[in-house]
Structures are given as structure tokens and as C-alpha cells.
Amino acid sequence: MRALVEELHARREDALQMGGERRVARQHAKGKLDVRQRIDYLFDPGTFVEFGQHAFFHSNGTPVAADNIRTPGDGMVSGWGEINGRIAVCAAYDFTVLGGSIGDINERKVTRCREFALKNRVPMIWLIDSAGARVHGGSGIDFEQITLFSGSGYLFREQVAMSGVVPQVAAMLGPGAAGTAYIPGLADYVPMVDGTSFMALGGPPLVKAAVGEDVEEQDLGGAKIHNKFSGVADQSFESDEACLDSIKQYLSYLPQNCEAKPQEIPHQPSPERAPGGATRENLLDVLPESSRRGYDMKKLLGYIVDDGELFEMKPQFARQIVTAFARIDGKSVGIVASNPGGAMGGALDNDSADKAARFVNLCDSFNIPLIFFQDVPGFMVGSRVEKAGIIRHGAKMLYEVSRATVPKITVIVRKAYGAGYYVMCGRAYEPDLIVAWPTAEISVMGPAGMVEIFARSMGRDATLDQTVVDAQKKQMIAMIEPHIDIYKVAGRALIDEVIDPRETRDYIVSALKLSANKKVERPWRKSGVRPV
């Protein structure tokens, strides 16, 4: 027995060497942690339990055992452990072993990970540093891998089955080409590392062969591309460590599964947040005098949430809307806020509607209350956005806000115009509380827009000088503005209250308590037909 146990420990020690000293050194030279360091950094010390350590690659049906080809774990470290005291399952690709490529053996390990996560209702984490699907063998093309492809693809179907049941995180810590790119595409949270991470359905060689385009890896699918332009990623970081820290922070806002509620973290408000405190007083100075001028909504939010901390999702993408996790009175909340200082004066377009719809869906899936801060002039209009499908994209946001059954609280800060008012949880969309600041304006559109439409409908007298026309328009705007009056709206009981901005946090805290046991009954249906 002792000899067998000694052999076991020798095999374990060998597996810990990953792809060998030379390949590990190459990994570190790129500024990347190796897979073992990533696991140690992410999980609480001494809690990670590994399985599948003795798995290895079989090429053309034959175990690979050549001295120059090391395949411990078949390029995958799998197991579970604790993150801040809470269990999570992890599948971490090891780029030092066959480029962390997906093969038949390591996919069996990942299938087991998904089984553990789903059955035990705990988060599933992928640490991706992978060349994609494996077609090479020990010394060339692996024909068996080509044949086995016909039975692959279960991982994505199983990811869909897990969606909304347990949190799914896919951290891009290196390449994620071809098949591995769909893992983040189906995950809930996707952080990337600047300069070293990459994801695309085809890498530069395949792109060159397929469409004749010469493109560098980072220009094709680097962190900047997917954070700023495509919106596939949620955040970008300068190092592996910062990326892994974000996973810990993200999971702290979420419950373990859809049947649980997020953990509450006891919070003691600082004196600045007490009535009359400095932070509350600052809320009176955030908005510019002119309603035409923008401002930073995130600054406003910082005066309301616990410790001024926001965990923003997709901060570089569709900047006219803010989607962020925060805590208020120790409770996790999801914030959807217009950002007039971000882009397009806060007007919604295709990308911002998609961004908000996905975030609302995420919060509703995991029992996280939603708080909407409105300062929205409406949706963008014109031929460009119509060609791009603005109606279809706006309908996604409308659908998700309507469908959500978690507590919903709406604060109207300034503008609430047109369909923008609807999709930001206006009165018809079942907010558990809807309040407005004295600066709020609820209207089908702004006064200037009304005047333009009225002028067109009446036709224009060609004999009138433009200065006369402009003066008439200004006169009409002055006539309309007094009727866009938040007190008239409150007078019809169409909102719950007009509040002092300094009372915003108190109203939200109380409404969260009121709606803590909220129950919404919907008509039975197999599935809604979502706009896509």
C-alpha cells in the first residue's frame, strides 16, 4: 500500500508541473499567471478540491506519453472551492498543455463541473486561456478528434440549461477562439485582461484563409473590441489578478442560485449620509441649471448607494446608460440609470437598449431588486437607427422591464420623455415605488419637439422671415413648458410622490423593505416570445 500511495503522490506532483518548466516560463513571460496560480488566487486558501487530475490526452485513441509532450489533466484544472466562504465550481484551461485546447477528455471534466454546479445550485466559473477546439495530436492532425466533433456541442446546450439557475462567469485570461468563444457568449459575467485576452469565432489565420482579411489578434477580438464595440465583455483589467478580484466582487452581489436571495452585508451609514449630511447636500448641486446640459449620473448615484461604490457592467459600451450593481442599506440592488453626460445626451439606441435589457434580465433571474434613475430624452430616431433595427432592440428592453417581477423602484431625476419613460420603468410597468425630483419632466416629448411637429402639420408660410418663425417657435415653447409640470402629474396621482433629492436614499431603503416579500402572478405560458 505504501508504495502505491507514494506513486499516487508522485503522479500528483507531476501534474502540478503543468506543461513543464519551459512552457510555464513562457506563460509568465507574457505577464500571465499560470493556471495553478490563478486557482490559488481566486479561491480561499486550502479550500480548492481538484478532480480529474490524472486525466491525460489520447491521440488517435492512444495515450500520449512521449517525454516532449506533457498533457496533465488534458489541459484543464477542474474542481470546486470557496470564494469568500461560498462554494463555486471552476473549470480552468491550462495554456501550457496543448494550448489549453478543448479535447474529448477535458470536455468530460467540464461536463462533470457543470453537473456539480447545476445539481448543487452553486456558481460555475470558467477561466479561459484556450486555443479552441483541438484538431492536432501528438505529432500532427488527430483524425479521431475530427471524427469525435460530430458528438460535441453539449457544453453550450448545458450552459443554456444552467442559465438563470446558477451564476455563470467566463473570465478571459488568454485566447478563446472558435468554440470557446461561445462560453463567454452565454455567460452572465465576462471580464477580460487588456493585451493578453482575446476571443473570436476565428483567429487571424482562419480569418485570412476564409475572407482574406489581414488583422492582428487584439484588433480582431481583444479587450478593447469586446468592451467598447461589441459589448460581449463586461469589464477589462490590466492584470490577471485584477480580473480575478472582479469575479470575487461580482459574486458577492449575487445569490448562489435563483432560489436564494443575495447575501446582505451589514452597513452602518456614515454621518455624511444622515439627514442633512454633506453627501445628501451634494445631491442639490449635481444637476446643471440648464436641462439641456449633461452631467455624470455616476456621481449622483455615488451619493445614494452604500459607501459610494458601484460595480458597473459594460462601462465602456453604450455609455448613455449605466448598469451597475451596488448596495443600499446592505442589500444588493441593480441600477439602471440614464447618463446624460455619457453619450447622445442620454438618448437610447440599439446598443444601450440591449445593454439594459440584458442587465434587467440578469437581476430578475437572481432576485436582485432594480432601481431606475430616469433622465432620458427618448429613443434615437432617423433612417440610420431604423435600418439597424431600433424598434426590435427597443422592444427587448421594453419586454424585459415588463417581464421582471423583482422589486422595481423608479426615480425620475429630470427628463422622462416618450418611450424612454416606458422602458425605464414608468408608471405602467409596475414599479413598487415611483417618485420624482422637483426637476422632473414627464412628457410624450420635449417642448421643442412638439413645436416642430406642430409647425410641420400646419405648413409654413413661405413669406415669413426665418427670424419671425424662430420667434414664434420660442413663444410656443414658452406656452408649452408650464404644462410639463411634475406637480400636475402628482396631482393626478400618476406618481407616488415628489421628493426632496436628499430624501432619495430613505425612500429607496423603505421601498426595499416594503417589497421584500413581493409576489407577482403571471398568466401561465410555456415561454414568452422574446424580441431578438
Coordinates of C-alpha atoms in Angstrom, one line a residue:
M1 CA 0.0 0.0 0.0
R2 CA 2.7 2.5 0.9
A3 CA 4.4 2.1 -2.5
L4 CA 1.1 2.7 -4.2
V5 CA 0.4 5.8 -2.2
E6 CA 3.9 7.1 -2.9
E7 CA 3.2 6.6 -6.6
L8 CA -0.1 8.5 -6.3
H9 CA 1.7 11.4 -4.7
A10 CA 4.4 11.3 -7.4
R11 CA 1.7 11.5 -10.1
R12 CA 0.0 14.4 -8.3
E13 CA 3.3 16.3 -8.1
D14 CA 4.0 15.6 -11.7
A15 CA 0.5 17.0 -12.6
L16 CA 1.3 20.2 -10.7
Q17 CA 4.2 20.9 -13.1
M18 CA 1.6 21.6 -15.8
G19 CA 3.2 21.7 -19.3
G20 CA 6.7 21.7 -18.0
E21 CA 9.1 24.4 -16.9
R22 CA 9.8 25.8 -20.3
R23 CA 6.1 26.3 -21.2
V24 CA 5.3 27.7 -17.8
A25 CA 8.1 30.2 -18.1
R26 CA 6.7 31.3 -21.5
Q27 CA 3.3 31.8 -19.9
H28 CA 4.8 34.0 -17.2
A29 CA 6.9 36.0 -19.7
K30 CA 3.6 37.1 -21.3
G31 CA 2.6 38.7 -18.0
K32 CA 0.1 35.9 -17.3
L33 CA -0.4 33.8 -14.2
D34 CA -0.3 30.0 -14.8
V35 CA -3.4 28.0 -14.2
R36 CA -2.3 26.9 -10.7
Q37 CA -1.6 30.4 -9.6
R38 CA -5.0 31.5 -10.9
I39 CA -6.8 28.9 -8.9
D40 CA -4.8 29.7 -5.7
Y41 CA -5.5 33.4 -6.2
L42 CA -9.3 33.0 -6.8
F43 CA -10.2 30.6 -4.1
D44 CA -9.9 30.9 -0.3
P45 CA -6.7 29.2 0.9
G46 CA -6.9 25.5 1.3
T47 CA -10.5 25.1 0.1
F48 CA -10.0 24.1 -3.6
V49 CA -10.7 20.4 -4.2
E50 CA -9.5 19.2 -7.6
F51 CA -10.8 16.3 -9.6
G52 CA -9.7 14.8 -12.9
Q53 CA -6.0 15.5 -12.2
H54 CA -5.0 12.1 -13.6
A55 CA -6.8 12.6 -16.9
F56 CA -4.5 12.9 -20.0
F57 CA -4.7 13.3 -23.8
H58 CA -5.3 10.4 -26.1
S59 CA -4.1 11.0 -29.7
N60 CA -5.8 8.8 -32.3
G61 CA -7.1 6.6 -29.5
T62 CA -3.6 6.1 -28.0
P63 CA -2.4 7.7 -24.7
V64 CA 0.3 10.4 -25.3
A65 CA 3.3 9.6 -23.2
A66 CA 6.2 11.0 -25.1
D67 CA 8.7 12.9 -23.0
N68 CA 8.4 16.0 -25.0
I69 CA 4.6 16.2 -24.8
R70 CA 3.1 16.6 -21.4
T71 CA -0.7 16.5 -21.1
P72 CA -1.5 16.5 -17.3
G73 CA -5.2 17.0 -16.8
D74 CA -5.6 17.1 -20.6
G75 CA -5.0 20.9 -20.4
M76 CA -7.7 21.5 -17.8
V77 CA -7.8 22.0 -14.0
S78 CA -11.2 21.3 -12.6
G79 CA -12.7 21.3 -9.1
W80 CA -14.6 23.4 -6.5
G81 CA -13.7 25.6 -3.6
E82 CA -14.8 28.6 -1.6
I83 CA -14.7 32.2 -2.6
N84 CA -15.3 34.4 0.4
G85 CA -16.7 31.4 2.2
R86 CA -19.2 30.4 -0.5
I87 CA -18.8 27.4 -2.8
A88 CA -18.2 27.7 -6.5
V89 CA -17.2 25.2 -9.2
C90 CA -14.4 26.0 -11.6
A91 CA -13.0 24.8 -15.0
A92 CA -9.7 26.4 -15.7
Y93 CA -7.9 25.9 -19.1
D94 CA -4.1 25.4 -18.9
F95 CA -2.5 27.0 -21.9
T96 CA 0.8 25.3 -21.1
V97 CA -0.7 22.0 -22.1
L98 CA -1.6 21.7 -25.8
G99 CA -2.6 25.4 -25.7
G100 CA -5.5 24.6 -23.4
S101 CA -7.4 23.3 -26.4
I102 CA -10.7 21.5 -26.0
G103 CA -10.5 17.8 -26.4
D104 CA -12.6 14.8 -25.7
I105 CA -11.1 14.1 -22.2
N106 CA -11.0 17.5 -20.8
E107 CA -14.6 18.2 -22.0
R108 CA -15.7 15.2 -19.9
K109 CA -14.2 17.0 -16.9
V110 CA -16.0 20.2 -17.8
T111 CA -19.3 18.3 -18.2
R112 CA -18.7 17.0 -14.7
C113 CA -18.1 20.6 -13.5
R114 CA -21.4 21.7 -15.0
E115 CA -23.1 18.7 -13.4
F116 CA -21.8 19.6 -10.0
A117 CA -22.8 23.3 -10.4
L118 CA -26.3 22.6 -11.6
K119 CA -27.1 19.8 -9.3
N120 CA -25.8 21.5 -6.2
R121 CA -27.0 25.0 -7.2
V122 CA -23.7 26.8 -7.0
P123 CA -21.9 29.3 -9.3
M124 CA -20.0 28.0 -12.3
I125 CA -16.7 29.7 -13.3
W126 CA -14.6 29.3 -16.4
L127 CA -11.0 30.6 -16.5
I128 CA -10.4 30.7 -20.3
D129 CA -6.9 30.5 -21.8
S130 CA -7.5 28.2 -24.7
A131 CA -6.7 27.7 -28.4
G132 CA -10.2 26.4 -29.0
A133 CA -11.2 23.0 -30.4
R134 CA -8.4 20.5 -30.7
V135 CA -7.6 19.0 -34.1
H136 CA -3.9 18.3 -33.6
G137 CA -2.4 15.2 -32.0
G138 CA 0.9 14.3 -30.5
S139 CA 2.7 14.6 -33.8
G140 CA 0.2 16.0 -36.3
I141 CA -3.5 16.0 -37.1
D142 CA -5.6 13.9 -34.8
F143 CA -8.1 12.2 -37.1
E144 CA -10.0 10.8 -34.1
Q145 CA -10.7 14.3 -32.8
I146 CA -12.1 15.2 -36.2
T147 CA -14.5 12.3 -36.1
L148 CA -15.5 13.0 -32.5
F149 CA -16.5 16.5 -33.4
S150 CA -19.9 15.1 -34.6
G151 CA -20.7 14.2 -31.0
S152 CA -19.6 17.6 -29.5
G153 CA -21.5 20.7 -28.5
Y154 CA -23.2 19.5 -25.3
L155 CA -21.3 22.2 -23.4
F156 CA -23.3 25.0 -24.9
R157 CA -26.7 23.3 -24.6
E158 CA -25.9 22.6 -21.0
Q159 CA -24.8 26.2 -20.4
V160 CA -28.2 27.3 -21.7
A161 CA -29.9 24.8 -19.3
M162 CA -27.9 26.4 -16.4
S163 CA -28.7 30.0 -17.5
G164 CA -30.7 31.8 -14.8
V165 CA -30.3 28.9 -12.4
V166 CA -26.8 29.5 -11.2
P167 CA -24.5 32.4 -11.9
Q168 CA -22.0 31.8 -14.7
V169 CA -18.7 33.6 -15.1
A170 CA -16.3 33.3 -18.0
A171 CA -13.1 35.2 -17.4
M172 CA -11.0 35.7 -20.5
L173 CA -7.4 35.4 -19.3
G174 CA -5.9 34.5 -22.7
P175 CA -7.2 33.4 -26.1
G176 CA -10.7 31.9 -26.5
A177 CA -11.1 31.1 -30.2
A178 CA -13.7 29.2 -32.1
G179 CA -15.9 27.1 -29.8
T180 CA -14.5 28.5 -26.6
A181 CA -15.8 32.0 -27.7
Y182 CA -19.4 30.8 -27.1
I183 CA -18.7 30.1 -23.4
P184 CA -18.4 33.8 -22.6
G185 CA -21.2 34.5 -25.1
L186 CA -23.6 32.5 -22.9
A187 CA -22.1 33.5 -19.5
D188 CA -23.5 36.2 -17.2
Y189 CA -20.3 38.0 -16.4
V190 CA -17.3 38.3 -18.8
P191 CA -14.2 40.1 -17.6
M192 CA -11.1 40.4 -19.9
V193 CA -7.5 41.3 -19.4
D194 CA -6.0 44.1 -21.6
G195 CA -3.4 43.0 -24.1
T196 CA -3.4 39.3 -23.3
S197 CA -7.0 38.1 -23.7
F198 CA -8.8 37.5 -27.0
M199 CA -12.0 36.0 -28.2
A200 CA -13.3 35.5 -31.7
L201 CA -15.0 32.8 -33.7
G202 CA -11.9 32.5 -35.8
G203 CA -8.4 33.6 -35.1
P204 CA -6.3 35.7 -37.6
P205 CA -5.1 32.7 -39.6
L206 CA -8.6 31.4 -40.2
V207 CA -9.8 35.0 -40.9
K208 CA -7.1 35.3 -43.6
A209 CA -8.0 32.0 -45.1
A210 CA -11.7 32.5 -45.0
V211 CA -12.2 36.1 -46.0
G212 CA -8.8 37.3 -47.0
E213 CA -8.5 39.9 -44.2
D214 CA -5.2 40.6 -42.5
V215 CA -5.9 41.5 -38.9
E216 CA -4.0 41.4 -35.6
E217 CA -5.3 39.4 -32.8
Q218 CA -6.1 42.3 -30.5
D219 CA -7.7 44.3 -33.3
L220 CA -9.9 41.3 -34.1
G221 CA -11.1 40.3 -30.6
G222 CA -9.1 42.0 -27.9
A223 CA -10.4 43.5 -24.7
K224 CA -10.9 46.9 -26.3
I225 CA -13.0 45.4 -29.1
H226 CA -15.3 43.5 -26.9
N227 CA -15.7 46.1 -24.1
K228 CA -16.1 49.2 -26.2
F229 CA -17.6 48.0 -29.5
S230 CA -19.2 44.5 -29.4
G231 CA -20.5 44.6 -25.8
V232 CA -19.7 40.9 -25.4
A233 CA -17.4 41.6 -22.4
D234 CA -18.5 43.3 -19.2
Q235 CA -15.2 44.8 -17.9
S236 CA -11.5 44.9 -18.7
F237 CA -8.5 44.9 -16.4
E238 CA -4.7 45.4 -16.6
S239 CA -3.8 42.1 -14.9
D240 CA -4.9 38.5 -14.2
E241 CA -5.1 39.4 -10.5
A242 CA -7.4 42.4 -11.0
C243 CA -9.6 40.3 -13.3
L244 CA -9.9 37.5 -10.7
D245 CA -10.6 40.1 -8.0
S246 CA -13.5 41.3 -10.1
I247 CA -15.0 37.7 -10.0
K248 CA -15.0 37.8 -6.2
Q249 CA -16.7 41.2 -6.2
Y250 CA -19.2 40.2 -8.8
L251 CA -20.3 37.0 -7.0
S252 CA -20.6 39.0 -3.7
Y253 CA -23.7 40.8 -5.2
L254 CA -25.3 37.6 -6.4
P255 CA -27.0 34.7 -4.6
Q256 CA -25.7 31.1 -5.0
N257 CA -28.7 30.3 -7.3
C258 CA -32.1 31.5 -8.5
E259 CA -33.9 30.1 -5.5
A260 CA -31.9 32.1 -3.0
K261 CA -31.6 35.8 -2.3
P262 CA -28.4 37.8 -2.4
Q263 CA -26.5 38.0 0.9
E264 CA -26.9 41.1 3.0
I265 CA -23.8 42.9 4.2
P266 CA -24.5 44.9 7.4
H267 CA -23.9 48.5 6.7
Q268 CA -23.6 51.4 9.1
P269 CA -24.3 54.7 7.3
S270 CA -21.7 57.4 7.7
P271 CA -22.7 60.8 9.3
E272 CA -22.4 62.3 5.8
R273 CA -25.3 60.2 4.6
A274 CA -27.5 61.1 7.6
P275 CA -30.3 63.6 7.0
G276 CA -28.6 66.9 6.4
G277 CA -25.2 65.3 5.9
A278 CA -22.7 66.5 3.4
T279 CA -23.3 63.7 0.9
R280 CA -27.0 64.3 0.8
E281 CA -26.5 68.0 0.4
N282 CA -24.4 67.4 -2.6
L283 CA -27.4 66.0 -4.4
L284 CA -28.7 69.5 -4.7
D285 CA -25.8 70.6 -6.7
V286 CA -25.4 67.7 -9.2
L287 CA -27.8 68.9 -11.9
P288 CA -26.8 71.8 -14.1
E289 CA -29.1 74.8 -14.3
S290 CA -30.0 74.1 -17.9
S291 CA -31.9 70.9 -18.6
R292 CA -30.1 70.8 -22.0
R293 CA -26.7 70.3 -20.3
G294 CA -25.4 66.8 -19.4
Y295 CA -23.8 65.6 -16.2
D296 CA -22.3 62.4 -14.8
M297 CA -25.0 60.2 -13.4
K298 CA -22.5 58.0 -11.7
K299 CA -21.5 60.9 -9.4
L300 CA -25.2 61.3 -8.5
L301 CA -25.5 57.6 -7.8
G302 CA -22.4 57.7 -5.6
Y303 CA -24.2 60.0 -3.2
I304 CA -27.0 57.5 -2.7
V305 CA -25.5 53.9 -2.6
D306 CA -23.6 52.4 0.3
D307 CA -20.1 53.8 0.6
G308 CA -20.5 55.4 -2.9
E309 CA -19.5 52.1 -4.5
L310 CA -20.8 50.9 -7.9
F311 CA -19.8 47.7 -9.7
E312 CA -20.5 48.8 -13.2
M313 CA -21.3 46.3 -16.0
K314 CA -20.2 47.2 -19.5
P315 CA -18.9 50.7 -18.5
Q316 CA -17.2 51.3 -21.9
F317 CA -20.2 50.1 -24.0
A318 CA -23.3 52.3 -24.7
R319 CA -22.2 54.9 -22.2
Q320 CA -25.6 56.8 -22.3
I321 CA -26.9 54.3 -19.9
V322 CA -25.4 53.0 -16.6
T323 CA -26.0 49.4 -15.5
A324 CA -24.4 48.6 -12.2
F325 CA -24.6 46.5 -9.0
A326 CA -24.5 48.4 -5.7
R327 CA -25.7 48.1 -2.1
I328 CA -28.3 50.2 -0.4
D329 CA -28.7 49.6 3.3
G330 CA -26.6 46.4 2.9
K331 CA -28.9 44.9 0.2
S332 CA -27.7 44.1 -3.3
V333 CA -29.5 46.1 -6.0
G334 CA -29.2 46.5 -9.7
I335 CA -29.2 50.1 -11.0
V336 CA -30.3 51.1 -14.5
A337 CA -29.7 54.8 -14.9
S338 CA -29.7 57.3 -17.8
N339 CA -26.4 59.1 -18.2
P340 CA -26.8 62.4 -20.0
G341 CA -23.1 63.1 -19.7
G342 CA -22.1 59.7 -21.3
A343 CA -23.2 59.9 -24.9
M344 CA -26.1 61.3 -27.0
G345 CA -27.4 63.3 -24.1
G346 CA -28.7 60.0 -22.6
A347 CA -30.9 59.1 -25.6
L348 CA -31.4 55.4 -26.0
D349 CA -30.2 53.5 -29.1
N350 CA -29.8 49.9 -30.2
D351 CA -26.8 49.1 -28.0
S352 CA -28.0 50.9 -24.9
A353 CA -31.3 49.1 -25.1
D354 CA -29.6 45.7 -25.5
K355 CA -27.3 46.5 -22.6
A356 CA -30.1 47.5 -20.3
A357 CA -32.3 44.5 -21.3
R358 CA -29.6 42.0 -20.6
F359 CA -28.9 43.6 -17.2
V360 CA -32.6 43.7 -16.2
N361 CA -32.9 40.0 -17.2
L362 CA -29.8 39.1 -15.1
C363 CA -31.2 40.9 -12.0
D364 CA -34.6 39.4 -12.4
S365 CA -33.1 35.9 -12.8
F366 CA -31.3 36.2 -9.5
N367 CA -33.8 38.1 -7.3
I368 CA -31.9 41.4 -7.3
P369 CA -34.2 44.5 -6.9
L370 CA -34.0 47.0 -9.7
I371 CA -33.7 50.8 -9.3
F372 CA -34.2 53.0 -12.3
F373 CA -33.0 56.6 -12.4
Q374 CA -34.6 58.4 -15.3
D375 CA -33.2 61.4 -17.3
V376 CA -34.0 60.2 -20.8
P377 CA -35.0 62.3 -23.8
G378 CA -36.3 59.2 -25.5
F379 CA -35.0 56.9 -28.3
M380 CA -32.8 58.0 -31.2
V381 CA -34.7 58.4 -34.4
G382 CA -33.8 58.5 -38.1
S383 CA -33.0 56.3 -41.0
R384 CA -29.7 55.0 -39.6
V385 CA -31.2 53.6 -36.4
E386 CA -34.3 52.3 -38.2
K387 CA -32.1 50.3 -40.6
A388 CA -30.2 49.0 -37.6
G389 CA -33.5 47.8 -36.1
I390 CA -34.1 50.3 -33.3
I391 CA -37.7 49.1 -32.9
R392 CA -36.6 45.5 -32.4
H393 CA -33.8 46.5 -30.0
G394 CA -36.0 48.8 -28.0
A395 CA -38.6 46.1 -27.8
K396 CA -36.0 43.9 -26.0
M397 CA -35.7 46.4 -23.2
L398 CA -39.5 47.0 -23.1
Y399 CA -40.0 43.2 -22.8
E400 CA -37.5 42.6 -20.0
V401 CA -38.7 45.6 -17.9
S402 CA -42.3 44.4 -18.3
R403 CA -41.4 40.8 -17.5
A404 CA -39.4 41.5 -14.4
T405 CA -41.1 40.6 -11.2
V406 CA -38.4 41.6 -8.7
P407 CA -38.9 44.8 -6.7
K408 CA -38.7 47.8 -9.0
I409 CA -38.2 51.4 -7.9
T410 CA -38.2 54.4 -10.2
V411 CA -36.7 57.8 -9.5
I412 CA -37.4 60.5 -12.1
V413 CA -34.5 62.9 -11.9
R414 CA -35.1 65.1 -14.9
K415 CA -36.4 64.2 -18.4
A416 CA -38.8 61.3 -18.9
Y417 CA -39.8 61.6 -22.5
G418 CA -41.7 59.3 -24.8
A419 CA -40.9 55.6 -25.0
G420 CA -37.8 56.3 -22.9
Y421 CA -40.1 56.8 -19.9
Y422 CA -41.8 53.5 -20.6
V423 CA -38.6 51.3 -20.8
M424 CA -37.1 53.0 -17.8
C425 CA -40.0 51.6 -15.7
G426 CA -42.6 54.2 -16.0
R427 CA -45.9 54.1 -14.1
A428 CA -47.4 51.4 -16.3
Y429 CA -44.6 48.9 -15.7
E430 CA -45.4 48.0 -12.1
P431 CA -42.8 50.0 -10.1
D432 CA -43.2 49.3 -6.4
L433 CA -42.5 53.0 -5.9
I434 CA -42.2 55.8 -8.4
V435 CA -41.0 59.1 -7.2
A436 CA -39.8 62.3 -8.9
W437 CA -37.5 65.1 -8.0
P438 CA -38.9 68.7 -8.4
T439 CA -36.8 68.9 -11.6
A440 CA -38.7 66.0 -13.3
E441 CA -40.4 66.4 -16.6
I442 CA -42.7 63.6 -17.9
S443 CA -44.0 64.1 -21.4
V444 CA -44.5 62.5 -24.7
M445 CA -41.6 64.6 -25.9
G446 CA -39.8 67.8 -25.1
P447 CA -41.4 71.2 -25.9
A448 CA -39.1 71.9 -28.9
G449 CA -40.1 68.6 -30.5
M450 CA -43.8 69.3 -30.0
V451 CA -43.4 72.7 -31.7
E452 CA -41.5 71.3 -34.7
I453 CA -44.2 68.7 -35.3
F454 CA -47.0 71.3 -34.9
A455 CA -45.2 73.6 -37.3
R456 CA -44.9 70.9 -39.9
S457 CA -48.5 69.9 -39.5
M458 CA -49.7 73.5 -40.0
G459 CA -47.5 74.1 -43.0
R460 CA -45.1 77.0 -43.4
D461 CA -45.8 80.4 -44.8
A462 CA -43.0 81.0 -47.3
T463 CA -43.4 84.8 -47.0
L464 CA -42.3 84.7 -43.3
D465 CA -38.8 85.6 -42.4
Q466 CA -36.8 82.9 -40.6
T467 CA -36.3 85.2 -37.6
V468 CA -40.1 85.6 -37.3
V469 CA -40.5 81.8 -37.5
D470 CA -37.9 81.3 -34.8
A471 CA -39.6 83.9 -32.6
Q472 CA -42.9 82.1 -33.0
K473 CA -41.4 78.8 -32.0
K474 CA -39.9 80.3 -28.9
Q475 CA -43.2 81.7 -28.0
M476 CA -44.9 78.4 -28.4
I477 CA -42.2 76.6 -26.4
A478 CA -42.8 79.1 -23.6
M479 CA -46.5 78.3 -23.7
I480 CA -46.0 74.6 -23.5
E481 CA -43.3 74.4 -20.8
P482 CA -45.6 75.3 -17.8
H483 CA -47.8 72.4 -18.7
I484 CA -44.9 69.9 -18.4
D485 CA -45.3 70.2 -14.6
I486 CA -44.4 67.4 -12.3
Y487 CA -46.9 68.7 -9.7
K488 CA -49.7 68.3 -12.3
V489 CA -48.7 64.7 -12.7
A490 CA -48.6 64.2 -9.0
G491 CA -52.0 65.9 -8.7
R492 CA -53.5 63.2 -10.9
A493 CA -51.8 60.5 -8.6
L494 CA -49.8 59.3 -11.6
I495 CA -46.6 59.1 -9.5
D496 CA -46.4 58.3 -5.8
E497 CA -44.6 61.4 -4.6
V498 CA -42.4 64.4 -5.4
I499 CA -39.4 64.2 -3.1
D500 CA -36.5 66.3 -2.0
P501 CA -33.4 64.8 -3.7
R502 CA -31.8 64.4 -0.3
E503 CA -34.7 62.0 0.6
T504 CA -33.9 59.7 -2.3
R505 CA -32.0 57.1 -0.3
D506 CA -34.5 57.0 2.5
Y507 CA -37.4 56.4 0.1
I508 CA -35.5 53.6 -1.6
V509 CA -34.5 51.9 1.7
S510 CA -38.1 51.9 2.8
A511 CA -39.4 50.7 -0.5
L512 CA -37.0 47.8 -0.5
K513 CA -38.4 46.8 2.9
L514 CA -41.9 47.1 1.7
S515 CA -41.3 44.9 -1.4
A516 CA -39.1 42.3 0.2
N517 CA -41.8 39.7 0.0
K518 CA -43.3 40.8 -3.2
K519 CA -45.2 38.2 -5.2
V520 CA -46.4 38.7 -8.8
E521 CA -48.8 36.3 -10.5
R522 CA -48.5 36.0 -14.3
P523 CA -50.7 34.0 -16.7
W524 CA -49.3 30.5 -17.3
R525 CA -47.3 30.2 -20.5
K526 CA -44.7 27.8 -21.8
S527 CA -42.4 30.7 -22.9
G528 CA -42.8 34.3 -23.9
V529 CA -41.7 35.1 -27.5
R530 CA -38.8 37.5 -26.8
P531 CA -37.8 40.1 -29.4
V532 CA -34.3 39.2 -30.7

